[in-house]
XYZ file of C-alpha atoms in Angstrom:
562
model
C 17.693 35.269 40.224
C 15.800 34.750 43.824
C 12.125 35.043 44.134
C 11.408 38.707 44.536
C 15.147 39.327 45.456
C 18.357 40.599 43.601
C 20.391 37.248 44.962
C 22.122 35.313 42.499
C 21.078 32.026 43.891
C 18.130 30.131 45.237
C 17.752 28.912 48.744
C 16.529 25.346 49.439
C 13.101 26.633 50.757
C 12.717 28.496 47.531
C 13.449 24.960 45.702
C 11.148 23.057 47.705
C 8.306 25.229 47.753
C 4.649 24.439 45.893
C 5.329 26.450 42.493
C 8.533 24.865 42.217
C 9.705 21.687 40.540
C 12.649 19.917 41.706
C 13.966 16.507 42.854
C 14.636 18.215 46.260
C 12.755 16.935 49.433
C 10.793 19.444 51.279
C 7.054 20.654 52.312
C 5.950 21.067 48.408
C 7.098 17.702 47.101
C 5.480 15.820 50.230
C 2.257 17.430 49.647
C -0.442 14.757 49.477
C -2.086 14.851 45.955
C -5.563 16.393 45.471
C -8.463 13.842 44.915
C -9.370 12.965 41.440
C -5.622 13.895 40.184
C -4.934 10.338 38.776
C -8.035 10.429 36.880
C -7.677 8.929 33.093
C -10.523 8.224 30.706
C -10.363 5.356 28.401
C -11.547 6.231 24.826
C -14.707 4.958 23.554
C -13.105 2.695 20.897
C -10.793 1.016 23.235
C -11.300 -2.388 24.565
C -11.454 -2.191 28.432
C -9.381 -5.426 29.044
C -6.169 -4.723 26.525
C -6.612 -1.056 26.814
C -6.131 -1.197 22.963
C -8.312 -0.303 20.130
C -10.819 -3.202 19.465
C -11.742 -4.890 16.477
C -14.492 -7.315 17.468
C -16.423 -5.068 19.692
C -18.902 -6.492 22.386
C -20.324 -4.995 25.468
C -22.071 -5.963 28.716
C -25.568 -4.514 29.864
C -24.193 -1.610 31.564
C -22.349 -0.588 28.669
C -18.829 -1.758 29.252
C -16.873 -2.410 25.851
C -14.610 -5.474 25.368
C -12.820 -6.996 22.577
C -14.227 -10.450 22.103
C -10.561 -11.943 21.432
C -9.701 -10.446 24.830
C -12.615 -11.026 27.159
C -13.138 -14.684 26.241
C -9.495 -15.921 27.760
C -10.547 -13.484 30.967
C -13.871 -15.345 31.424
C -12.575 -18.599 30.792
C -9.790 -17.930 33.896
C -12.008 -15.923 36.054
C -15.684 -15.793 35.161
C -16.438 -12.037 36.451
C -16.455 -8.652 35.022
C -12.676 -7.456 34.944
C -13.977 -3.914 35.470
C -16.580 -4.236 38.111
C -15.646 -7.619 39.661
C -19.255 -8.926 39.354
C -20.033 -12.298 37.740
C -20.184 -12.424 34.072
C -21.026 -15.176 31.363
C -20.045 -15.114 27.779
C -23.904 -15.718 26.878
C -24.393 -12.244 28.265
C -22.117 -10.232 26.184
C -24.000 -8.131 23.363
C -22.282 -7.972 19.960
C -22.026 -4.337 18.778
C -22.136 -3.239 15.007
C -20.410 0.032 14.617
C -20.869 1.936 10.951
C -17.700 3.300 9.297
C -17.151 5.964 6.603
C -14.536 5.616 3.863
C -12.007 6.952 5.973
C -12.685 3.811 8.623
C -14.037 6.307 11.285
C -16.955 5.244 13.270
C -20.251 7.241 12.603
C -23.724 7.154 13.216
C -25.554 5.106 10.600
C -28.405 7.865 10.016
C -26.711 11.261 10.209
C -23.278 9.959 9.285
C -21.535 12.029 12.272
C -17.959 10.635 13.287
C -17.994 9.796 16.786
C -15.595 11.224 19.140
C -14.690 11.132 22.897
C -17.483 13.863 23.400
C -20.480 12.071 21.726
C -23.104 10.654 23.643
C -23.374 7.104 22.389
C -25.953 4.535 22.676
C -26.593 0.784 21.514
C -29.536 -1.329 21.249
C -29.543 -4.451 23.392
C -31.593 -6.387 21.115
C -29.802 -5.788 17.568
C -26.250 -4.342 18.654
C -26.523 -1.443 16.474
C -24.808 1.792 17.534
C -26.055 5.290 17.253
C -25.434 8.738 18.455
C -27.714 9.698 21.481
C -29.110 12.920 19.479
C -30.357 10.685 16.792
C -32.568 8.082 19.015
C -33.842 11.202 20.962
C -35.225 13.087 17.882
C -36.039 10.234 15.755
C -37.464 7.361 18.148
C -38.072 8.803 21.746
C -39.568 12.053 21.014
C -41.296 10.527 17.673
C -42.398 7.559 19.963
C -41.179 5.098 17.091
C -39.823 2.395 18.648
C -38.135 0.811 15.710
C -34.485 0.295 15.248
C -33.508 2.879 12.289
C -31.356 0.184 10.492
C -33.044 -2.941 10.320
C -36.609 -1.955 11.575
C -36.648 -4.167 14.461
C -38.777 -3.353 17.634
C -37.067 -2.128 20.743
C -38.040 -0.609 24.104
C -36.667 1.979 26.462
C -34.930 -0.724 28.463
C -33.105 -2.107 25.202
C -31.018 1.356 25.220
C -27.455 0.926 26.550
C -25.196 3.942 27.296
C -21.743 3.251 25.647
C -20.284 6.881 26.465
C -21.948 9.433 28.093
C -19.633 12.905 28.203
C -21.530 14.048 31.105
C -20.576 11.062 32.974
C -16.941 11.049 32.502
C -16.282 8.706 35.419
C -17.901 5.603 33.921
C -14.771 5.195 31.909
C -12.201 6.122 34.562
C -9.296 3.810 34.609
C -8.551 4.323 38.311
C -11.697 2.765 39.105
C -11.197 -0.664 37.116
C -11.081 -3.387 39.363
C -8.431 -5.459 37.879
C -6.268 -2.496 37.504
C -6.421 -1.765 41.225
C -5.743 -5.126 42.304
C -2.949 -5.498 39.627
C -4.390 -8.824 38.113
C -2.619 -9.666 34.517
C -4.847 -9.910 31.678
C -2.498 -11.843 29.441
C -2.853 -15.398 28.071
C -0.387 -17.956 29.063
C 1.038 -17.810 25.683
C 1.498 -13.898 26.108
C 2.927 -14.491 29.179
C 5.407 -16.750 27.874
C 6.534 -14.309 25.060
C 6.834 -11.395 27.527
C 9.352 -13.625 29.836
C 11.421 -14.720 26.878
C 14.087 -11.809 26.242
C 14.552 -12.798 22.970
C 10.892 -11.481 21.942
C 11.775 -8.093 23.656
C 14.758 -7.377 21.446
C 14.865 -5.498 18.148
C 17.104 -8.202 16.454
C 17.977 -5.654 13.343
C 19.626 -3.215 15.927
C 21.945 -5.946 17.663
C 24.480 -6.217 14.577
C 26.422 -9.349 14.919
C 25.071 -9.982 18.282
C 21.756 -11.131 16.514
C 23.715 -13.995 15.134
C 24.531 -15.201 18.319
C 21.127 -15.036 19.311
C 19.790 -17.095 16.372
C 22.766 -19.456 17.062
C 21.525 -20.136 20.651
C 17.879 -20.317 19.545
C 18.968 -23.100 16.863
C 20.890 -24.980 19.574
C 18.072 -25.031 22.112
C 15.542 -26.085 19.267
C 17.771 -28.622 18.596
C 18.017 -29.769 21.979
C 14.263 -29.891 22.270
C 13.859 -31.908 19.186
C 16.481 -34.557 20.121
C 15.031 -34.882 23.626
C 11.630 -35.338 22.132
C 12.822 -38.077 19.689
C 14.776 -39.831 22.738
C 11.378 -39.833 25.015
C 9.565 -41.216 21.775
C 12.126 -44.228 21.657
C 13.582 -42.900 18.350
C 17.297 -43.203 17.327
C 18.978 -39.951 16.200
C 21.961 -40.653 13.631
C 24.213 -37.842 12.902
C 26.310 -37.795 9.971
C 29.170 -35.616 8.829
C 29.534 -34.967 5.227
C 33.164 -33.485 4.440
C 33.081 -31.853 1.031
C 36.649 -31.591 -0.887
C 37.150 -29.547 -3.712
C 39.518 -30.433 -6.365
C 42.722 -28.196 -7.012
C 41.933 -25.818 -9.727
C 38.241 -26.309 -9.607
C 36.285 -22.947 -9.906
C 35.197 -21.557 -6.672
C 31.400 -21.209 -5.742
C 31.729 -18.021 -4.000
C 31.573 -14.838 -5.992
C 33.990 -11.984 -5.708
C 33.174 -9.236 -3.496
C 33.793 -6.942 -6.354
C 31.455 -8.587 -8.438
C 28.289 -6.451 -9.445
C 24.863 -7.897 -9.050
C 22.506 -7.909 -11.832
C 19.976 -5.202 -11.473
C 16.458 -6.574 -11.229
C 13.732 -5.496 -13.516
C 11.861 -4.003 -10.793
C 14.450 -2.092 -9.107
C 13.064 1.353 -8.358
C 15.351 4.542 -8.796
C 15.753 5.164 -5.082
C 17.534 2.928 -2.765
C 16.347 0.955 0.432
C 18.084 3.856 2.661
C 19.770 1.237 4.863
C 23.294 2.339 4.317
C 22.402 5.994 5.186
C 20.455 4.942 8.007
C 23.098 2.632 9.263
C 25.816 5.427 8.812
C 23.931 8.037 10.923
C 22.667 5.480 13.707
C 24.731 3.095 15.785
C 21.839 1.015 16.519
C 21.400 -0.260 13.223
C 23.453 -3.233 11.468
C 26.237 -1.446 9.284
C 25.509 -1.572 5.568
C 28.134 -0.482 3.200
C 26.478 -0.750 -0.076
C 23.536 0.853 -1.567
C 20.812 -1.469 -2.752
C 17.752 -0.474 -4.854
C 14.340 -0.778 -3.472
C 12.464 -3.182 -5.743
C 8.846 -2.377 -6.750
C 5.796 -4.928 -6.769
C 4.630 -5.877 -10.089
C 1.825 -3.576 -9.804
C 3.940 -0.730 -9.430
C 6.055 -1.580 -11.989
C 3.570 -1.919 -14.700
C 1.665 1.243 -13.664
C 4.638 3.404 -14.587
C 3.627 5.686 -17.607
C 5.001 4.744 -21.219
C 6.117 1.162 -19.757
C 3.297 -0.812 -21.191
C 2.925 0.494 -24.685
C 0.656 -2.639 -25.820
C -3.062 -1.664 -26.652
C -5.807 -3.238 -25.043
C -9.144 -4.012 -26.248
C -12.665 -4.740 -24.618
C -16.304 -4.670 -25.528
C -18.951 -2.909 -23.447
C -22.266 -4.858 -24.149
C -25.204 -2.454 -23.726
C -28.907 -3.101 -23.996
C -28.809 -0.856 -27.410
C -25.619 -2.794 -28.840
C -21.936 -3.399 -28.105
C -19.140 -0.854 -28.060
C -15.701 -1.830 -28.757
C -13.259 0.180 -26.904
C -9.309 0.432 -27.425
C -7.562 1.030 -24.111
C -4.318 3.111 -23.621
C -2.037 1.971 -21.044
C 0.966 3.688 -22.151
C -0.627 7.090 -21.092
C -3.010 6.400 -18.355
C -1.905 3.021 -16.915
C -3.574 3.332 -13.635
C -7.146 4.050 -15.343
C -6.674 1.052 -17.546
C -5.494 -0.995 -14.815
C -8.559 -0.210 -12.802
C -11.128 -0.746 -15.918
C -9.348 -4.001 -16.799
C -9.732 -5.345 -13.373
C -13.080 -4.054 -12.438
C -14.349 -5.396 -15.823
C -12.806 -9.295 -14.976
C -14.490 -8.925 -11.504
C -17.700 -8.661 -12.920
C -18.065 -5.188 -11.420
C -19.940 -3.272 -14.270
C -22.511 -6.082 -14.804
C -26.032 -4.747 -14.999
C -24.737 -1.112 -14.409
C -26.762 1.671 -15.507
C -26.014 4.640 -17.797
C -27.317 7.005 -15.325
C -26.713 10.501 -17.294
C -27.013 10.912 -21.315
C -26.513 14.288 -22.560
C -27.130 14.705 -26.369
C -24.334 16.088 -28.325
C -22.110 15.880 -25.336
C -21.513 12.759 -23.641
C -23.135 9.491 -21.811
C -22.097 8.595 -18.213
C -22.014 5.185 -16.343
C -20.111 3.082 -14.131
C -22.010 3.559 -10.886
C -23.365 0.346 -9.377
C -25.791 2.487 -7.361
C -27.068 4.276 -10.347
C -27.186 7.710 -8.901
C -24.023 9.110 -10.086
C -22.493 9.487 -6.348
C -21.077 5.795 -5.778
C -18.474 3.915 -7.265
C -15.092 2.707 -5.982
C -11.867 1.825 -7.744
C -10.293 -1.424 -7.696
C -8.003 -0.357 -4.807
C -11.042 0.814 -3.047
C -10.162 4.442 -2.796
C -9.607 7.361 -5.290
C -6.833 7.468 -7.367
C -4.859 10.290 -8.984
C -5.405 12.021 -12.581
C -3.073 11.036 -15.452
C -2.524 13.922 -17.931
C 0.914 12.948 -19.186
C 0.197 12.333 -22.849
C -1.000 13.488 -26.271
C -4.601 12.169 -25.651
C -7.250 14.749 -26.153
C -11.110 15.148 -26.109
C -10.744 16.098 -29.682
C -13.398 13.626 -31.229
C -16.365 11.556 -30.908
C -16.017 8.332 -28.936
C -13.427 9.268 -26.269
C -14.070 7.200 -23.151
C -12.749 9.194 -19.910
C -12.890 8.933 -16.194
C -15.654 10.816 -14.476
C -14.627 12.676 -11.257
C -15.760 15.067 -8.620
C -12.405 16.999 -8.471
C -8.827 16.634 -8.740
C -7.332 13.250 -8.101
C -10.924 11.520 -7.340
C -11.138 8.826 -9.902
C -13.384 5.784 -9.098
C -15.255 3.476 -10.972
C -17.596 5.956 -13.351
C -16.507 6.548 -16.847
C -17.999 8.536 -19.592
C -18.004 8.358 -23.610
C -18.316 11.902 -25.646
C -20.551 12.152 -28.336
C -18.727 15.269 -29.869
C -15.151 16.884 -29.366
C -14.953 18.436 -25.934
C -11.364 19.937 -25.731
C -12.752 22.025 -22.481
C -12.239 18.697 -20.536
C -8.632 18.369 -21.469
C -6.369 17.892 -18.140
C -9.735 17.622 -15.887
C -10.465 14.248 -16.851
C -8.214 11.305 -17.330
C -8.726 9.781 -20.930
C -8.015 5.939 -21.221
C -9.850 4.594 -24.395
C -11.374 5.368 -27.571
C -14.471 3.621 -29.128
C -13.082 1.880 -32.575
C -16.165 0.013 -33.117
C -19.947 0.358 -32.518
C -20.532 3.621 -33.540
C -23.871 2.970 -34.520
C -24.487 2.024 -30.950
C -23.134 5.054 -30.056
C -25.830 7.121 -31.958
C -28.487 5.148 -30.642
C -27.434 5.773 -27.234
C -27.448 9.621 -28.208
C -30.836 9.595 -29.831
C -32.462 7.759 -26.368
C -35.221 9.834 -24.639
C -34.133 11.227 -21.278
C -35.806 13.119 -18.651
C -35.773 16.875 -18.756
C -33.806 17.783 -15.435
C -31.486 14.889 -14.727
C -31.030 13.922 -18.263
C -31.639 10.336 -17.085
C -32.651 7.903 -19.838
C -36.157 7.251 -19.773
C -35.725 3.634 -20.643
C -32.935 1.886 -18.928
C -29.640 1.553 -20.796
C -27.930 -1.404 -18.930
C -24.122 -2.544 -19.397
C -24.826 -6.126 -19.735
C -21.141 -7.096 -19.499
C -17.484 -5.702 -20.133
C -15.585 -8.170 -21.925
C -11.679 -7.853 -22.156
C -10.342 -9.327 -25.348
C -6.821 -7.948 -24.766
C -5.341 -7.401 -21.338
C -2.238 -5.260 -22.171
C -0.792 -6.018 -18.978
C -0.712 -9.728 -19.471
C 0.379 -9.326 -23.058
C 3.209 -7.243 -21.411
C 4.214 -10.233 -19.098
C 3.759 -12.642 -21.837
C 6.089 -10.935 -24.527
C 8.706 -10.178 -21.764
C 8.774 -13.995 -21.317
C 9.328 -15.034 -24.868
C 11.903 -12.331 -24.871
C 13.915 -13.810 -22.011
C 13.476 -17.101 -23.263
C 14.791 -16.555 -26.762
C 17.819 -14.270 -25.310
C 18.643 -17.665 -22.852
C 18.230 -19.758 -25.843
C 20.742 -17.611 -28.038
C 23.171 -17.454 -24.915
C 23.256 -13.594 -24.704
C 22.054 -13.586 -21.121
C 24.364 -13.021 -18.220
C 28.396 -13.192 -18.875
C 28.081 -13.607 -22.829
C 25.686 -10.550 -23.107
C 28.742 -8.240 -21.644
C 30.832 -6.194 -24.462
C 34.515 -5.152 -23.997
C 35.640 -1.962 -24.733
C 37.112 -3.096 -28.182
C 33.462 -3.960 -29.038
C 33.727 -7.537 -28.779
C 31.503 -9.999 -27.071
C 32.813 -11.599 -23.915
C 32.148 -15.310 -23.705
C 31.092 -17.447 -20.751
C 34.941 -18.330 -20.074
C 36.178 -14.898 -19.981
C 37.439 -14.779 -23.623
C 36.483 -12.627 -26.413
C 33.849 -13.975 -29.045
C 33.521 -13.122 -32.463
C 31.689 -10.277 -33.931
C 32.274 -6.484 -32.903
C 34.174 -5.149 -36.094
C 32.876 -1.636 -35.627
C 34.432 1.255 -33.807
C 37.859 0.833 -32.090
C 37.750 -2.926 -32.464
C 38.328 -3.091 -36.050
C 41.791 -2.120 -35.806
C 42.843 -5.006 -32.956
C 42.827 -8.544 -33.773
C 40.914 -10.770 -31.079
C 42.688 -11.906 -27.900
C 44.011 -15.332 -28.067
C 45.074 -17.793 -25.385
C 48.558 -18.992 -25.318
C 48.813 -22.635 -24.615
C 52.345 -22.410 -22.849
C 51.514 -19.514 -20.609
C 48.076 -20.210 -19.294
C 45.473 -17.356 -18.838
C 47.908 -14.728 -20.151
C 46.417 -13.218 -22.998
C 48.830 -11.514 -26.071
C 47.521 -8.743 -28.207
C 48.478 -9.316 -31.693
C 50.259 -6.338 -33.811
C 48.198 -3.791 -35.558
C 47.115 -4.769 -39.131
C 47.927 -1.272 -40.623
C 51.932 -1.320 -39.784
C 52.905 -1.738 -43.380
C 50.603 1.005 -44.617
C 52.006 3.971 -46.632
C 52.252 7.103 -44.860
C 49.395 9.458 -46.213
C 50.675 12.383 -48.591
C 50.846 15.609 -46.536
C 49.116 18.414 -47.813
C 51.223 21.412 -49.227
C 51.450 24.599 -47.371
C 50.160 27.447 -49.515
C 52.568 30.343 -49.326
C 50.843 33.836 -49.397
C 50.997 37.007 -47.698
C 53.986 37.773 -45.447
C 54.883 34.184 -45.003
C 55.977 32.645 -41.863
C 59.083 34.922 -41.251
C 61.650 31.825 -41.059
C 64.515 33.701 -42.888
C 64.594 36.702 -40.349
């Protein structure tokens, strides 16, 4: 166990050596740290004041990046650069423009390369556009073309500001920041008050019953401050105490603990998980019942086979109109996306950029290149193949994609059956009117290579005649209103085990003569006995006993005489 020996213990000197890690004091623990051991670099996308990712980036002439919402309060209070300590004015700050990709990552606007902590990043002083150093060196410095690659404005070498240089990592060393060395606070007075308030530093959801005490204290403090304010303003405060008495025998407003809550229409199949979490953790408020999670209206509607109403829309093109029937029952997401993009005017003046005779015509890309377009959620959504729909005829409307679960805004209409596209493209509609327009589109002249129409075929507008989702809500509202008028909602909608409907007072209503209930009379209330209910006699007491079937005698019999 000892170092280099067969001892079964370790001495104090071995514990305190340089290659040991312990709490013992010795030559190893008291040894001074090497220079530079406290080095810690700030990432390029972090504010130098708050040390958090920035949202509104600005920089100084020497390349120090701040968030505008954090540097302005500092300048109002101190008027200096918090990193260097030199005087700084708000007018000297330069607003930065970072380009981002679909994933929200900061990129070079020319080469689309993602910025990392090892990228040499530059900014132009006069425009604020941010580029990678490799791009500026290759396209501006070596080519001697001193124009902004984004907005074509002129600049000089003096306008180049280095935001991050991987070869000079000390430029963003946190240990060299002046306000950190001096221990100066960068918080605003509101942030200081919030930090000093103990109630803001507690997770009230994990306190259980103690949270009620804190809420009561806050309410008392708030009431006192309001009372003090009214008193200072020469206002008179009158307090009135209202005592409510309930008549004996009146029904109590409190519901029974055993009463079952009505299940909301948008209840999910899974629970909130609070009961399980509180059962396994003592830091959470105990929950003894499992409550089902609630879906949003969009999540509720986008469940397959929920909305069965058909939708109808018209695509007005430069060659005529196409009437489309939508199928939300089997492709709710695709129909939702198409309907809301159409209502938004997204397809207005968009070209059909691809037209292949005897196959299909494709459109829906605002860029007209076949590479653009976004869904109503600004991200790709999944394919929907759960249904009997197939590319088995002319006029099928499907989502165009570039692979699995990459649906956006583009769609295509088939000219013939194309079953090889089944389970590869989501079908959400069918052409039910304007087949002559579809024939003219198929006969249109196209280019040889890209199959692009020579004369532009433009979508003038997409008009939604029947929104299936709005129709679903309308019919649901009418149904609920009708049920409410008929009085079959709530307690009146309950049915007892005898087949009779329970009325609002807990008694038995009329009807329900099927099943077991046809042998029982209704439950009546005895006026002398209050709420006690008496079940009447059976209706069939005096009925004759049915004739028994005679046992056929044959064979060896039943051996009763033996």
